[in-house]
N, CA, C and O of each residue as an XYZ file, in Angstrom:
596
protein
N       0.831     -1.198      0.000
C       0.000      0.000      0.000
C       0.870      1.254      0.000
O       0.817      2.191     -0.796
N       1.632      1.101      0.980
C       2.771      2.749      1.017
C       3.442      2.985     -0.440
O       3.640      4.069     -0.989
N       3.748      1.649     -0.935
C       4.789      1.580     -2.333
C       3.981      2.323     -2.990
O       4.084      3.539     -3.152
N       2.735      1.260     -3.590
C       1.240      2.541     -4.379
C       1.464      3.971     -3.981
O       1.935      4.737     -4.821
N       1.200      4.358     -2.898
C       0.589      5.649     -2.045
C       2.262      6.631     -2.628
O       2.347      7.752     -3.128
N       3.003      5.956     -2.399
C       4.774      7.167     -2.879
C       4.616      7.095     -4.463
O       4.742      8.093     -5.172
N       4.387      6.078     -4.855
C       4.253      5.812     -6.714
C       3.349      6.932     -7.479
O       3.580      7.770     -8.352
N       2.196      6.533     -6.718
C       1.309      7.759     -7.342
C       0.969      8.942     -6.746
O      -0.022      9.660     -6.879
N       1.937      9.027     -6.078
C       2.061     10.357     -5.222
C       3.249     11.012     -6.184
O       3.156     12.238     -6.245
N       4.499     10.364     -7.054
C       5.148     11.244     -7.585
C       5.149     10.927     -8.717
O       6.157     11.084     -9.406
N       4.162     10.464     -9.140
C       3.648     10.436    -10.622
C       2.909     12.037    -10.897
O       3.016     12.860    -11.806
N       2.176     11.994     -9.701
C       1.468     12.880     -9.907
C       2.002     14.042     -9.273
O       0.979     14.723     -9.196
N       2.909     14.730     -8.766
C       3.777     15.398     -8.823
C       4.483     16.303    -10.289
O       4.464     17.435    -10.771
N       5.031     15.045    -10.540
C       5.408     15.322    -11.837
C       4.437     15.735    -13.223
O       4.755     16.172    -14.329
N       3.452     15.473    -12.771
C       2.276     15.602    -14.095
C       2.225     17.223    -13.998
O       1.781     17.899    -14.926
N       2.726     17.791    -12.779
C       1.490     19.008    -12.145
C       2.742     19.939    -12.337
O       2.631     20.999    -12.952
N       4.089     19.470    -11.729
C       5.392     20.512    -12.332
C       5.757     20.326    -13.403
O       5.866     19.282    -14.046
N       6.120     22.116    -13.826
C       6.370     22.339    -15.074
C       8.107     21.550    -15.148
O       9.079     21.617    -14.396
N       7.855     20.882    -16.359
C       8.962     20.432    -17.311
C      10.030     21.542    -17.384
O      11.160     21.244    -17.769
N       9.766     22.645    -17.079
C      10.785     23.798    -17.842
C      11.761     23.365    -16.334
O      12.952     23.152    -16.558
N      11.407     23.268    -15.222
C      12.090     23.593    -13.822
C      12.946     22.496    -14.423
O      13.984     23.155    -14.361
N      13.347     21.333    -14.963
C      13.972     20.300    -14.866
C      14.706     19.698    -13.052
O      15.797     19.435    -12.546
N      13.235     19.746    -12.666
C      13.612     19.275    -10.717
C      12.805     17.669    -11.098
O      11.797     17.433    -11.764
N      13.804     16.701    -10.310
C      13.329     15.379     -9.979
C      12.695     15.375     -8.788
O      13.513     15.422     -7.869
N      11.784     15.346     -8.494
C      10.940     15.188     -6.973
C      11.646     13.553     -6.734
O      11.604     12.663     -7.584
N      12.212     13.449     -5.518
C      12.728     12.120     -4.937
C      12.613     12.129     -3.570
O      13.049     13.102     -2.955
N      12.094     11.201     -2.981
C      12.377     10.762     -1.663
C      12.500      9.422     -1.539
O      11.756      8.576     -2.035
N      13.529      9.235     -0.813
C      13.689      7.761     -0.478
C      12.360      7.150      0.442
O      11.664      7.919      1.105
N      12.047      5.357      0.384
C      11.047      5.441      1.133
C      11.757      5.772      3.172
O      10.957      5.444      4.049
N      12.464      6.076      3.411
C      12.616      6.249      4.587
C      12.697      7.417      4.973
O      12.655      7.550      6.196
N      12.813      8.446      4.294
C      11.969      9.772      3.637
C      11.130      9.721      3.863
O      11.004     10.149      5.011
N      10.174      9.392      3.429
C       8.818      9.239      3.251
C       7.905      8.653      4.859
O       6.882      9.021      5.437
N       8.817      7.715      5.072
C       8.422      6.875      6.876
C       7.965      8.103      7.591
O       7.006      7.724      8.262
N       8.131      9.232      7.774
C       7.702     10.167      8.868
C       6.423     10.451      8.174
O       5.386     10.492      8.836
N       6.413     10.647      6.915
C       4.647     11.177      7.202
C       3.864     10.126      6.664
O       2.667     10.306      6.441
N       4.530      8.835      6.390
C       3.609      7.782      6.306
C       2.527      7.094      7.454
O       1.400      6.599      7.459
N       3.763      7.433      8.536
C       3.220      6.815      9.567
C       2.478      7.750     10.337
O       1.914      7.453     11.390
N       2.475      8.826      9.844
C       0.945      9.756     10.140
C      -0.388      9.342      9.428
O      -1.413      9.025     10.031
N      -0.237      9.386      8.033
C      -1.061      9.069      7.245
C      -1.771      7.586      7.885
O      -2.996      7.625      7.770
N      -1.399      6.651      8.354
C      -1.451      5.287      8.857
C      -2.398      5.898     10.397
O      -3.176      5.151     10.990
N      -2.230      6.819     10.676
C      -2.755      7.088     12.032
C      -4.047      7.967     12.062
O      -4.617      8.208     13.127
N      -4.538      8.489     10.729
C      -5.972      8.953     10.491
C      -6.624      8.168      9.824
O      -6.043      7.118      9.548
N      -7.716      8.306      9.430
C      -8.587      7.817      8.777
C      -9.005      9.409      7.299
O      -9.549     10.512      7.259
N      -8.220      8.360      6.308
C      -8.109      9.922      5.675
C      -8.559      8.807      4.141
O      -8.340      7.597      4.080
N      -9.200      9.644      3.077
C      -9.365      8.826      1.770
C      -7.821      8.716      0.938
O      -6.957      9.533      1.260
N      -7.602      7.981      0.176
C      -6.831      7.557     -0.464
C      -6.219      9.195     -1.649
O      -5.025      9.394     -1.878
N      -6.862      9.714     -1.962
C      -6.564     10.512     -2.945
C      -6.353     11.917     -1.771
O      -5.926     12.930     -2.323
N      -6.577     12.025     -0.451
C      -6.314     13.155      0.253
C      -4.698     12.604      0.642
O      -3.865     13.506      0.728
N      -4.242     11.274      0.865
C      -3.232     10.885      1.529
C      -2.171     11.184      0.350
O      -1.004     11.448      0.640
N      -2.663     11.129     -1.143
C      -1.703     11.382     -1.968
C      -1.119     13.079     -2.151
O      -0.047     13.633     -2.395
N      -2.203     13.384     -1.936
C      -2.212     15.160     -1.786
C      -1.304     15.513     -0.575
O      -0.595     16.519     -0.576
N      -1.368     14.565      0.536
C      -0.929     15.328      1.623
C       0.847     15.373      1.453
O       1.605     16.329      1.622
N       1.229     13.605      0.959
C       2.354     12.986      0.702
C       3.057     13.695     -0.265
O       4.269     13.494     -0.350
N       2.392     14.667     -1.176
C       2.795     15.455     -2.339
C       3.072     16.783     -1.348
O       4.203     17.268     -1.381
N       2.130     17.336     -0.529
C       2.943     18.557      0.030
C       4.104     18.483      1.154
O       4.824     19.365      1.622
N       4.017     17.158      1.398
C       5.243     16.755      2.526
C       6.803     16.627      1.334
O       7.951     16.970      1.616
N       6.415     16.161      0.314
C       7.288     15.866     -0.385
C       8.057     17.040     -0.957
O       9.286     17.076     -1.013
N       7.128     18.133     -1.439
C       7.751     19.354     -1.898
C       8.656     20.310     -0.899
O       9.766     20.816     -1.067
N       7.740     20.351      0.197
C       8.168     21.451      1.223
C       9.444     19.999      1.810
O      10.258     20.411      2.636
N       9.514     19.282      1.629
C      10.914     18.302      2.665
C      12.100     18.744      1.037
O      13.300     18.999      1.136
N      11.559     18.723      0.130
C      12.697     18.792     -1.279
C      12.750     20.151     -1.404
O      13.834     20.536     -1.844
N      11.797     21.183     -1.123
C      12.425     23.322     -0.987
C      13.502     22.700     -0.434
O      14.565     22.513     -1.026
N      13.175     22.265      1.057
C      14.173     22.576      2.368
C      15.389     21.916      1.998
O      16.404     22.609      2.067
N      15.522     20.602      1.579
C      16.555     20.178      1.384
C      17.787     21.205     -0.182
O      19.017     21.188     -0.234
N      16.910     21.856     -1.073
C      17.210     22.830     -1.884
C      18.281     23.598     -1.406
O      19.471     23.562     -1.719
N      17.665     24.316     -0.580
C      18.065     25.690      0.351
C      19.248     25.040      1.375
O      20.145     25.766      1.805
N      19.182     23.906      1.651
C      20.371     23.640      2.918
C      21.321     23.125      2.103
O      22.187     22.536      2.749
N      21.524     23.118      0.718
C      22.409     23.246     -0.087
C      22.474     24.205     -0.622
O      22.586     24.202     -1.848
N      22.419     25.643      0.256
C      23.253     26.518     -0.671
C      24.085     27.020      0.240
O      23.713     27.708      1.191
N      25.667     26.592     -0.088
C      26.897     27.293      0.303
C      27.198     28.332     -0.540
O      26.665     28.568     -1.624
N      28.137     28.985      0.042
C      28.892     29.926     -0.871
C      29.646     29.478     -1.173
O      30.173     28.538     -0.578
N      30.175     30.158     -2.670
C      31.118     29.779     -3.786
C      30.826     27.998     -4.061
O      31.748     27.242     -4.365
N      29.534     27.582     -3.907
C      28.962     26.370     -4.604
C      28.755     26.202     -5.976
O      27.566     26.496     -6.105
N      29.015     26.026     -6.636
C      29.049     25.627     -8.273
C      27.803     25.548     -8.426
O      27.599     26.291     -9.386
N      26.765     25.102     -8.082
C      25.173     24.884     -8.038
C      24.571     26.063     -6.686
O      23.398     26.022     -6.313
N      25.337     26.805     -6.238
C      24.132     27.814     -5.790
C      22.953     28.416     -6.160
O      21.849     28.319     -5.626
N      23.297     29.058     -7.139
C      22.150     29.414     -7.505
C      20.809     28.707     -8.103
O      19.615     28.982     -8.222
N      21.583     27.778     -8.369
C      20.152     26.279     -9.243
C      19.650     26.007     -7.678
O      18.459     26.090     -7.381
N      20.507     25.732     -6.875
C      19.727     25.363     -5.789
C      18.863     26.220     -4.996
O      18.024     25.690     -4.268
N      18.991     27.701     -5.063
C      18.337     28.710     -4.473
C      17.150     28.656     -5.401
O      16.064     28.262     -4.977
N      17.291     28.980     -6.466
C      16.076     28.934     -7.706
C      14.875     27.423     -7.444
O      13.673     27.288     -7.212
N      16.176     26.430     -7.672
C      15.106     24.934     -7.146
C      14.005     25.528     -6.386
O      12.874     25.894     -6.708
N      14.987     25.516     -4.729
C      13.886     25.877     -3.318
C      12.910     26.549     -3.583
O      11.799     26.101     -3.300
N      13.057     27.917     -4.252
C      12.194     28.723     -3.878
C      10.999     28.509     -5.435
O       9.942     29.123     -5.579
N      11.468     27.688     -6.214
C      10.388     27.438     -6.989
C       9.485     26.286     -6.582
O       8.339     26.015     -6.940
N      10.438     25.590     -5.606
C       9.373     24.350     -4.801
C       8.535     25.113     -3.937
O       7.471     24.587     -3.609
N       8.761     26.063     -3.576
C       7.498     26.495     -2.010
C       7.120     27.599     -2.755
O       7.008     28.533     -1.961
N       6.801     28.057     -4.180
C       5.680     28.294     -5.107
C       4.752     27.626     -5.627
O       3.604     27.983     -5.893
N       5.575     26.014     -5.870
C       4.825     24.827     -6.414
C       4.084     24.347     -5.201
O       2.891     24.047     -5.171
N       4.976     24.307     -4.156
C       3.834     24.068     -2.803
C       2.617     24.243     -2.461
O       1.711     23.462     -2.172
N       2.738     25.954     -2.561
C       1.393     26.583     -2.813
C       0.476     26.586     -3.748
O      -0.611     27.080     -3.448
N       0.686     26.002     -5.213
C      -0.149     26.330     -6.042
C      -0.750     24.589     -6.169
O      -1.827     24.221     -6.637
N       0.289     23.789     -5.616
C      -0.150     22.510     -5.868
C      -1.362     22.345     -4.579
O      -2.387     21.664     -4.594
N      -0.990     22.956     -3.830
C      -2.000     22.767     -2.065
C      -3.187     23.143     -2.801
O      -3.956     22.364     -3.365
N      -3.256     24.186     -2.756
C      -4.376     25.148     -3.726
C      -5.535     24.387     -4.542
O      -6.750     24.580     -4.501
N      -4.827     23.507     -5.261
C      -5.440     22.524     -6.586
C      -5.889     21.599     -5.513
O      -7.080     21.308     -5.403
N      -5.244     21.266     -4.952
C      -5.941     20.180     -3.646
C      -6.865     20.307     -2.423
O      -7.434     19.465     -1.729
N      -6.825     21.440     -2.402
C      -7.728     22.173     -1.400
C      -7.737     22.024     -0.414
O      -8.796     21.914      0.205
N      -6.496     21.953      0.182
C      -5.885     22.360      1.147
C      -5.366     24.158      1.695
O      -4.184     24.499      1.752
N      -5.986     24.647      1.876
C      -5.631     25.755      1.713
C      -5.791     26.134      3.479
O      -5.216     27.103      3.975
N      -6.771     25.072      4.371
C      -6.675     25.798      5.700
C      -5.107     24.903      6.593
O      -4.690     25.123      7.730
N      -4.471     23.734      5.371
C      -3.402     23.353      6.081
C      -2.356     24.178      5.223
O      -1.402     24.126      6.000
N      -2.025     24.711      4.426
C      -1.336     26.238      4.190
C      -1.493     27.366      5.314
O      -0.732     27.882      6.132
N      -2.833     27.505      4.969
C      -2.343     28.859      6.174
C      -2.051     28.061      8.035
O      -1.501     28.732      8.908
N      -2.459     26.855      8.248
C      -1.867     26.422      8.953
C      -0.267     26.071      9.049
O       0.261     26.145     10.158
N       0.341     25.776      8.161
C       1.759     25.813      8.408
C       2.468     26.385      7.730
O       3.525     25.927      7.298
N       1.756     28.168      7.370
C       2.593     29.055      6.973
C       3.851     29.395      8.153
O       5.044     29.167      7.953
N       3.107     30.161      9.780
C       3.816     30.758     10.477
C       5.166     29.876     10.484
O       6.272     30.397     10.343
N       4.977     28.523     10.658
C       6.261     27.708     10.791
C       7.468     27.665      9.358
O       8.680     27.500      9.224
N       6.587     27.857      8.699
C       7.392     27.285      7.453
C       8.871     28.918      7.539
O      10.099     28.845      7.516
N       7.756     30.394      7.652
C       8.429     31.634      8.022
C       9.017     31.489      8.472
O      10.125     31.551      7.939
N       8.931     31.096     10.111
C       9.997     30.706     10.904
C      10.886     30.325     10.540
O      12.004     30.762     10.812
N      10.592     29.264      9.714
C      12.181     28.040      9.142
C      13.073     28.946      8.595
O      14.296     28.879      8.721
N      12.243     30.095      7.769
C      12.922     30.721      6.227
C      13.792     31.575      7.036
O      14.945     31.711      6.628
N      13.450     32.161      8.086
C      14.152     33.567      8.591
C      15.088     33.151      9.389
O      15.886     34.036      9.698
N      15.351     31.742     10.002
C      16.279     31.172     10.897
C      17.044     30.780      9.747
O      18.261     30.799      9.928
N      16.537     30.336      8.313
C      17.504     30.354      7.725
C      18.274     31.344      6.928
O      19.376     31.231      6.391
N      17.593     32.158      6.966
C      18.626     33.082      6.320
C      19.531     33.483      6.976
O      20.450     34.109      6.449
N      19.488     33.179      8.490
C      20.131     33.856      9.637
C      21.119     33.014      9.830
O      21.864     33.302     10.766
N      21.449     31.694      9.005
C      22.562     30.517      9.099
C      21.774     29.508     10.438
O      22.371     28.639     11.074
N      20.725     29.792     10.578
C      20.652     27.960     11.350
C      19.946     27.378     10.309
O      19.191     28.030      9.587
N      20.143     26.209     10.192
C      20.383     25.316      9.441
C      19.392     24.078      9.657
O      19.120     23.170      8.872
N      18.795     24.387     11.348
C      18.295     23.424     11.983
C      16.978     22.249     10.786
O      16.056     22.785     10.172
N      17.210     20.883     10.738
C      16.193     20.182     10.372
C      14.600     20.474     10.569
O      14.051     20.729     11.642
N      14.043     20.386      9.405
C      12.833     20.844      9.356
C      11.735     18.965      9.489
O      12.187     17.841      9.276
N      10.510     19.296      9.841
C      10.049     18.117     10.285
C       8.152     18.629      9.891
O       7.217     19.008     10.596
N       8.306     18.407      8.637
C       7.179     19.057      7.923
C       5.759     17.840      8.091
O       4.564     18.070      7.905
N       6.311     16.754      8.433
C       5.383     15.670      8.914
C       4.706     15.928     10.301
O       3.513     15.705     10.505
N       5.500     16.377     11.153
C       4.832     16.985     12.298
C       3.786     18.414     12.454
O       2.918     18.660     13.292
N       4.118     18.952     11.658
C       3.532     20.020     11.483
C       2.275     19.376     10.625
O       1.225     19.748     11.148
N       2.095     18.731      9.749
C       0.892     18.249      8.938
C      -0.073     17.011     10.035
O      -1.270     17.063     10.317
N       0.853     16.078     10.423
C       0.063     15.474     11.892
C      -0.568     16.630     13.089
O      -1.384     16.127     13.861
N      -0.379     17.545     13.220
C      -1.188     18.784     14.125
C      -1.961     19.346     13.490
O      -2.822     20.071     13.988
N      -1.802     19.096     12.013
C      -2.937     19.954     11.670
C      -4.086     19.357     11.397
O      -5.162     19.928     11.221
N      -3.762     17.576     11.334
C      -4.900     16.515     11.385
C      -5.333     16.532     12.657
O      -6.554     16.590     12.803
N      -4.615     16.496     13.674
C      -5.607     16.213     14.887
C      -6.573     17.424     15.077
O      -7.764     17.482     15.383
N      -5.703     18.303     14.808
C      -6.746     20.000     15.000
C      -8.188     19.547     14.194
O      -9.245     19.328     14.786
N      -8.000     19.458     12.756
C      -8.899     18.894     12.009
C     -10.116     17.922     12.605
O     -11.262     18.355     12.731
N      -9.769     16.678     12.927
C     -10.339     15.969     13.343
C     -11.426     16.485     14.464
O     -12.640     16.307     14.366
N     -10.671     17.252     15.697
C     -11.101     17.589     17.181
C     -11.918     18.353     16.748
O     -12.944     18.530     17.405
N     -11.634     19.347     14.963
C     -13.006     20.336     15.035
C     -14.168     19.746     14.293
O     -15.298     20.235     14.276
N     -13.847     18.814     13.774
C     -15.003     17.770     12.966
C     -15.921     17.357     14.552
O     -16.987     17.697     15.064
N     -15.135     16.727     14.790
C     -15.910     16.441     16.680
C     -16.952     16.935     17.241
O     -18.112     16.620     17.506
N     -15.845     18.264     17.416
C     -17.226     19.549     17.868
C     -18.342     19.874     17.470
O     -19.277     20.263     18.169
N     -18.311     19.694     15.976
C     -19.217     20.112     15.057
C     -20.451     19.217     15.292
O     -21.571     19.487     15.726
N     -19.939     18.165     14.905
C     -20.563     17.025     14.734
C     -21.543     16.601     16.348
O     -22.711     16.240     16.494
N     -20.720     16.786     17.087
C     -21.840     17.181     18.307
C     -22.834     17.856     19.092
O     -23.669     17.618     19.965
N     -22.264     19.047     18.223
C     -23.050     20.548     18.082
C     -23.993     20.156     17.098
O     -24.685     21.169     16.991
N     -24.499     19.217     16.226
C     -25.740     19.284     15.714
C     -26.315     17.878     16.257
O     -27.470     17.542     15.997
């Protein structure tokens, strides 16, 4: 099931980025283990888990972009360009998926990341955790609702 769920998760990736970027979306599956084993812990449909696995995938491949850019790197600038065309594609791919209240949910953090990095920390980003909080939030307000009528 996970093999399926990464397969057509960057099939469809690739359908949706433009050809011109020439970026390989890759994650290894042990990559992938942190927000699988979220996905494994809701009760979510099959085509939302591919959506979600697609924005874990982009925003984990910006970040990894950007923590490759040294100075006087032979690929700096491809790699600055990469990043910051992945957390455009982020947004426009969330968008198409309609996800848009887990965007503005893990905007403030994502800021955070950007401005600590420009500032040289470097620190690992953990974009699976941030998408598991925004399921339980989710869920707890389905709850409410759902009891409230």
């Amino acid at each position: 099931m996970n093999r399926q769920l990464i397969e057509d998760t960057f099939r469809l990736l690739q359908t949706e980025m433009s050809p011109i970027a020439g970026i390989q979306l890759y994650l290894s599956p042990a990559e992938c283990e942190q927000l699988l084993a979220v996905l494994e812990r809701h009760d979510l449909e099959y085509d939302r888990k591919v959506h979600l696995l697609g924005i874990y995938t982009i925003l984990t491949v910006a970040a990894q972009r950007h923590m490759e850019c040294v100075p006087h790197h032979p690929e700096l600038t491809r790699n600055i360009l990469d990043g910051d065309y992945l957390y455009s594609f982020y947004l426009q791919f969330a968008v198409k998926c309609r996800e848009l209240d887990l965007v503005a949910y893990l905007a403030p953090s994502i800021k955070k990341l950007q401005i600590r990095r420009s500032n040289g920390d470097f620190a690992e980003q953990n974009p699976a955790a941030g998408i598991e909080e925004f399921l339980l939030q989710e869920r707890s307000q389905r709850s409410r609702t759902s009891k409230a009528i």
